[in-house]
Tab-separated table of C-alpha atoms in Angstrom:
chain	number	residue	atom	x	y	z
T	104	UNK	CA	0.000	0.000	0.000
T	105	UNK	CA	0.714	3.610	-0.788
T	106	UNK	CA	2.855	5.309	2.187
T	107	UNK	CA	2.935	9.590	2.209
T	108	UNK	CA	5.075	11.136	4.287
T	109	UNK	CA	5.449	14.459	5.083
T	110	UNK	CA	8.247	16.276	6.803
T	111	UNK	CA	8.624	18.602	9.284
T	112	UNK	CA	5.254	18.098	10.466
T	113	UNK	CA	4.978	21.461	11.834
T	114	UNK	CA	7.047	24.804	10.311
T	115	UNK	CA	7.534	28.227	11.834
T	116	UNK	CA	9.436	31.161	9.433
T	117	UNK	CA	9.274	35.090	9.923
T	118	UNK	CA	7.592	36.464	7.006
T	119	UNK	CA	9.544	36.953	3.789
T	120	UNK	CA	11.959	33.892	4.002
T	121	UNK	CA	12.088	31.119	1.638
T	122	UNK	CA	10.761	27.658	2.620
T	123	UNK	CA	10.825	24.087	1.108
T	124	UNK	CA	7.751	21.787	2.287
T	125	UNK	CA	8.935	17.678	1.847
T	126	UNK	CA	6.910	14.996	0.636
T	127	UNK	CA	8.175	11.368	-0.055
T	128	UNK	CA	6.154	8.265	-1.174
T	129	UNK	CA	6.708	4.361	-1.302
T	130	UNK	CA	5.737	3.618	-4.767
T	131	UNK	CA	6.794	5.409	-7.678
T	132	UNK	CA	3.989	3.919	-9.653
T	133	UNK	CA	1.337	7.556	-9.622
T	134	UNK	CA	-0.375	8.596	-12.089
T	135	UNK	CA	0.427	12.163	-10.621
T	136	UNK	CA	0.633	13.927	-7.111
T	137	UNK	CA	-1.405	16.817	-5.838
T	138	UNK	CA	-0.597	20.123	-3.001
T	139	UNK	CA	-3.060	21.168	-1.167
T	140	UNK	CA	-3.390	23.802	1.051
T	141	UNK	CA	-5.732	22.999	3.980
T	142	UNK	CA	-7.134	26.186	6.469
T	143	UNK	CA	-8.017	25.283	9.637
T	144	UNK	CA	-11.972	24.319	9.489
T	145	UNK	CA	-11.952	24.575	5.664
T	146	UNK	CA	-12.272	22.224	3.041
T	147	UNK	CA	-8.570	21.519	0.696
T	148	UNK	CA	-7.430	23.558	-1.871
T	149	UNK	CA	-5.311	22.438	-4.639
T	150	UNK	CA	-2.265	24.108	-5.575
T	151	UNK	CA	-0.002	22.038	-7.969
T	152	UNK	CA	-0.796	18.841	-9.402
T	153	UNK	CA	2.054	17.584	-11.277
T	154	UNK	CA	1.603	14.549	-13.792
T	155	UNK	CA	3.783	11.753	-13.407
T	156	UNK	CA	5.879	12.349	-16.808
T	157	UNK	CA	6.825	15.890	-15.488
T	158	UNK	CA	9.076	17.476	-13.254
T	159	UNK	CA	7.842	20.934	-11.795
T	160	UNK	CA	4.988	23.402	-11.543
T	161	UNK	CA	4.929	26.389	-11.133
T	162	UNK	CA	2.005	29.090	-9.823
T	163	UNK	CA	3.067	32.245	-8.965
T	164	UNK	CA	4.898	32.080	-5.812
T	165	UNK	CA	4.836	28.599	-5.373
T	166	UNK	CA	7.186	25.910	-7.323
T	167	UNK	CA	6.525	21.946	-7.081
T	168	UNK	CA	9.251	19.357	-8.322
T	169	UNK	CA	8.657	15.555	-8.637
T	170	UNK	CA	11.378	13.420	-8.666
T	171	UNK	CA	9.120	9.976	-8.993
T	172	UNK	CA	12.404	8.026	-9.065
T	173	UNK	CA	13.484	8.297	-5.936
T	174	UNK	CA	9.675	9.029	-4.250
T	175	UNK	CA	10.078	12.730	-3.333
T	176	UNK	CA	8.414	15.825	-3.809
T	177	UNK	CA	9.141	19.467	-2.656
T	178	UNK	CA	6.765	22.419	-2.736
T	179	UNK	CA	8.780	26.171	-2.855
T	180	UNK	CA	7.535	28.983	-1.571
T	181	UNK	CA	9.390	32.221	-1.944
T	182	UNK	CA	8.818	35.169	-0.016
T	183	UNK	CA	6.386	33.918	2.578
T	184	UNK	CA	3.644	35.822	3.757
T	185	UNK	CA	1.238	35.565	7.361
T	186	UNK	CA	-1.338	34.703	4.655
T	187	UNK	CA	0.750	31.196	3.527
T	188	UNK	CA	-0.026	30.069	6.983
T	189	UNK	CA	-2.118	26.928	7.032
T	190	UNK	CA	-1.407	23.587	6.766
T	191	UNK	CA	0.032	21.610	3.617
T	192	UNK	CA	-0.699	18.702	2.158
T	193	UNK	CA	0.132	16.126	-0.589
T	194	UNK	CA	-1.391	13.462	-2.294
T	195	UNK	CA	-0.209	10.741	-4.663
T	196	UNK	CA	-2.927	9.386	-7.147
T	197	UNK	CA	-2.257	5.977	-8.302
T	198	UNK	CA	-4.076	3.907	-10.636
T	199	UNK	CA	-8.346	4.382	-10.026
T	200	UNK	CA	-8.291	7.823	-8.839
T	201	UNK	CA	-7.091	6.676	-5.671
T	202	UNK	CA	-5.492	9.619	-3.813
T	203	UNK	CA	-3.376	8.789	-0.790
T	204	UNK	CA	-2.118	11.636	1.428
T	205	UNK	CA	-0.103	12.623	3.619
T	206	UNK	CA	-0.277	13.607	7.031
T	207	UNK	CA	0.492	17.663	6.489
T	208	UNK	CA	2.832	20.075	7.510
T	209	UNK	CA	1.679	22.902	10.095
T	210	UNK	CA	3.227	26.196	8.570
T	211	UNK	CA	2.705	29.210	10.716
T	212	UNK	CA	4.359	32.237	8.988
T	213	UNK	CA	5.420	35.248	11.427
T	214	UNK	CA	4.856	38.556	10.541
U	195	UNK	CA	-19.501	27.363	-10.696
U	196	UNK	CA	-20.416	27.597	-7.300
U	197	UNK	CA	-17.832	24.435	-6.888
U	198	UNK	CA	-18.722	21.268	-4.620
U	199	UNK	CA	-21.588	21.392	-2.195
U	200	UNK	CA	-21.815	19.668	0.384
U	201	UNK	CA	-24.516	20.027	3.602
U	202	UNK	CA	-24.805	19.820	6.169
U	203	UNK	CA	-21.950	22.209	7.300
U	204	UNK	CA	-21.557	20.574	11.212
U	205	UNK	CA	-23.703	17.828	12.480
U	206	UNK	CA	-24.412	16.573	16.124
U	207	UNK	CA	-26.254	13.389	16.341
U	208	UNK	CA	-26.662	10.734	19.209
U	209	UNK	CA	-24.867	7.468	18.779
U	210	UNK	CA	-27.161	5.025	17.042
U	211	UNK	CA	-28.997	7.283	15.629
U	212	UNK	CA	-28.663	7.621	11.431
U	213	UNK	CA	-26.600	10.331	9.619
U	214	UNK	CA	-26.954	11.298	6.152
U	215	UNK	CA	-24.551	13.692	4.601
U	216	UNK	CA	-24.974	15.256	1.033
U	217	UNK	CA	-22.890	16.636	-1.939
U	218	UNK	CA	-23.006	18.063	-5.269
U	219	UNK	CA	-20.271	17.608	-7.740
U	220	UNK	CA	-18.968	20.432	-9.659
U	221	UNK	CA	-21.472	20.235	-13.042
U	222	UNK	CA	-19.942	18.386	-15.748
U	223	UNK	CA	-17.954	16.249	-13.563
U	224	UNK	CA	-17.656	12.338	-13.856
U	225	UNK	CA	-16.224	11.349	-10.952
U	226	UNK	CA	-16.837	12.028	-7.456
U	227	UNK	CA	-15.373	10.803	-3.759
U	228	UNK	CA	-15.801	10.665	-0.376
U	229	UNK	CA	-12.814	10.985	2.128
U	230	UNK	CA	-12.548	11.146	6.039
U	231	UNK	CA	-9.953	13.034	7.671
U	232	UNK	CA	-9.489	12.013	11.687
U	233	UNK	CA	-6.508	13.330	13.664
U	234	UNK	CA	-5.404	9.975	13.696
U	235	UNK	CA	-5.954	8.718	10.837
U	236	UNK	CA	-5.395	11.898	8.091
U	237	UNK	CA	-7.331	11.943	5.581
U	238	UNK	CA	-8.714	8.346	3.666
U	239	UNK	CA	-10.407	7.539	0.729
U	240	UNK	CA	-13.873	6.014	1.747
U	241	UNK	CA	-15.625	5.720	-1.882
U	242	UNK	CA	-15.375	6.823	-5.300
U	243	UNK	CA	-17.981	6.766	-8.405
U	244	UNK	CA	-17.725	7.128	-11.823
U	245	UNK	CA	-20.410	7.965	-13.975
U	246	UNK	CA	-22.704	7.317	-10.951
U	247	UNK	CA	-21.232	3.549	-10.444
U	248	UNK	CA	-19.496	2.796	-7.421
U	249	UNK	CA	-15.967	1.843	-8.686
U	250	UNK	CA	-13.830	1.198	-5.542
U	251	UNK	CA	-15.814	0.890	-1.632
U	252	UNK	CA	-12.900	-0.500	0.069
U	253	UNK	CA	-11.990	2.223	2.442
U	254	UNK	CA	-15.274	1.806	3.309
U	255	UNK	CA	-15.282	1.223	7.240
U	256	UNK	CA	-18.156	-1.173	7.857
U	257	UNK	CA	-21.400	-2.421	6.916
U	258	UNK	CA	-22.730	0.806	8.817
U	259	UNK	CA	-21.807	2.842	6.446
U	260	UNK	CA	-23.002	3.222	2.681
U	261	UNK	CA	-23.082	5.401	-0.214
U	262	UNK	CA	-24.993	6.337	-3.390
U	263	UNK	CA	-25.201	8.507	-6.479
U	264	UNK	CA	-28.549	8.367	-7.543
U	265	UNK	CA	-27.733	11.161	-10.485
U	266	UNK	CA	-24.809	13.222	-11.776
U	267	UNK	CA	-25.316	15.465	-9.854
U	268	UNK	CA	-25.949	14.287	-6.281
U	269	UNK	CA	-24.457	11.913	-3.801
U	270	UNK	CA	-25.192	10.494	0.239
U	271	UNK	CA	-23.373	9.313	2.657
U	272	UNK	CA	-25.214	7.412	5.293
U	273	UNK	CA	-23.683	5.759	8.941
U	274	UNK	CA	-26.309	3.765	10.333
U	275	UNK	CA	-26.161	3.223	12.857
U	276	UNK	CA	-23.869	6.282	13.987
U	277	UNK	CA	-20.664	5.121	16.864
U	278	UNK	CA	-18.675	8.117	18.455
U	279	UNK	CA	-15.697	7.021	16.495
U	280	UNK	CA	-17.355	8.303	13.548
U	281	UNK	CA	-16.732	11.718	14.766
U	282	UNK	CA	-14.582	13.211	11.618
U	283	UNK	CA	-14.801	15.499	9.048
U	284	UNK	CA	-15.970	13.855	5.785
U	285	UNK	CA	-14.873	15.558	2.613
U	286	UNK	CA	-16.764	15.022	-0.647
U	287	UNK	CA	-14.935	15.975	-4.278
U	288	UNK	CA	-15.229	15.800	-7.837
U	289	UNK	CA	-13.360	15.536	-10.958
U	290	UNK	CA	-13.596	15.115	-14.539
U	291	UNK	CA	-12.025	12.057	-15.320
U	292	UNK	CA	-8.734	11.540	-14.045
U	293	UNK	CA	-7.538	15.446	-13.504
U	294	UNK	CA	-7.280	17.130	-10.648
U	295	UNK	CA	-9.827	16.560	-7.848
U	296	UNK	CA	-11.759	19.553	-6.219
U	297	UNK	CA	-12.467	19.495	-2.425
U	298	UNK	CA	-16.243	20.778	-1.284
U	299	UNK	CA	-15.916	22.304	1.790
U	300	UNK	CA	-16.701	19.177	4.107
U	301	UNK	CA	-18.842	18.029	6.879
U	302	UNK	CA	-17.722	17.896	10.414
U	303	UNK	CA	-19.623	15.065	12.251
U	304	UNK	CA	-19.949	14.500	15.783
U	305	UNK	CA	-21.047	11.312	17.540
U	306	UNK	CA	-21.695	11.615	21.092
């Protein structure tokens, strides 16, 4: 079975720094893999969703890589803001629309 | 597009009594799940349809729970009867055919 693992669980940056979210998976077999952006007593939001034949996307401030070789994904943000503040997650779809996700990171952005 | 429904927004029930929670795909979608996210447990795929057939109900917890899509545009999820460790909040999306799935804004459930 699918494994997602995200790490750090929880993240704390002053505003305007640079940050680099993990995400890591057990089978390379996806079909593609999803961010999300979760806010606390909201429903998900998706950010990124990178197929499995590329590398990156890219939406404004925000840059996701997938390196489906080696079962790891990174989500960029530049220039964080107290509005980036929620919590992050990511998803793997394999075959059947079958997303599996990950447990989040917590990122609290200080202004 | 008004994007996925789903109602109601928080729900308080009694254990054993029945629970039915609702959703409306995005229009023109094909596809549409149900998830479950616990602190525990993060979040889990229960069920998924496609074109209004159930495809794949094995995250499906028990017999107390079931699911239908009567139309395109309308699904339930029903726990009967309702246990306090049903207490969760149960996400409902929708997607047209394998792209990107869009989150409604859930339904948090409690079970006392």
């Amino acid at each position: 079975k699918q494994e997602v693992t995200q790490i750090p669980a929880a993240l704390s940056v002053p505003e305007g720094e640079n940050l680099v979210l993990n995400c890591s998976f057990t089978d390379s077999a996806i079909y593609n893999l999803q961010w999300f952006r979760q806010d606390p007593g909201k429903g998900l939001t998706s950010l990124l969703l990178i197929q499995s034949s590329q590398r990156e996307q890219t939406s404004g401030r925000l840059n996701a890589s997938l390196d489906k070789s080696s079962g790891r994904s990174t989500l960029y943000i530049a220039a964080s803001q107290p509005g980036d503040s929620a919590t992050y997650l990511c998803a793997v779809e394999t075959g059947a629309n079958n997303l599996f996700f990950g447990t989040g990171t917590r990122l609290t952005v200080i202004p | 597009d008004a994007g996925v429904i789903q109602s109601p927004r928080h729900e308080v029930t009694e254990m054993g009594q029945e629970v039915t929670l609702r959703c409306k795909p995005i229009s023109g979608h094909n596809s549409l799940f149900w998830y479950r996210q616990t602190m525990m447990r993060g979040l889990e795929l229960l069920i998924y349809f496609n074109n209004n057939v159930p495809i794949d109900d094995s995250g499906m917890p028990e017999d107390r729970f079931s699911a239908k899509m009567p139309n395109a545009s309308f699904s339930t999820l029903k726990i009967q009867p309702s246990e306090p460790r049903d207490s969760a909040v149960y996400f409902c999306a929708s997607s047209l055919s394998l792209d990107e799935q869009f989150f409604g804004p859930g339904t948090r459930l409690t079970v006392l």
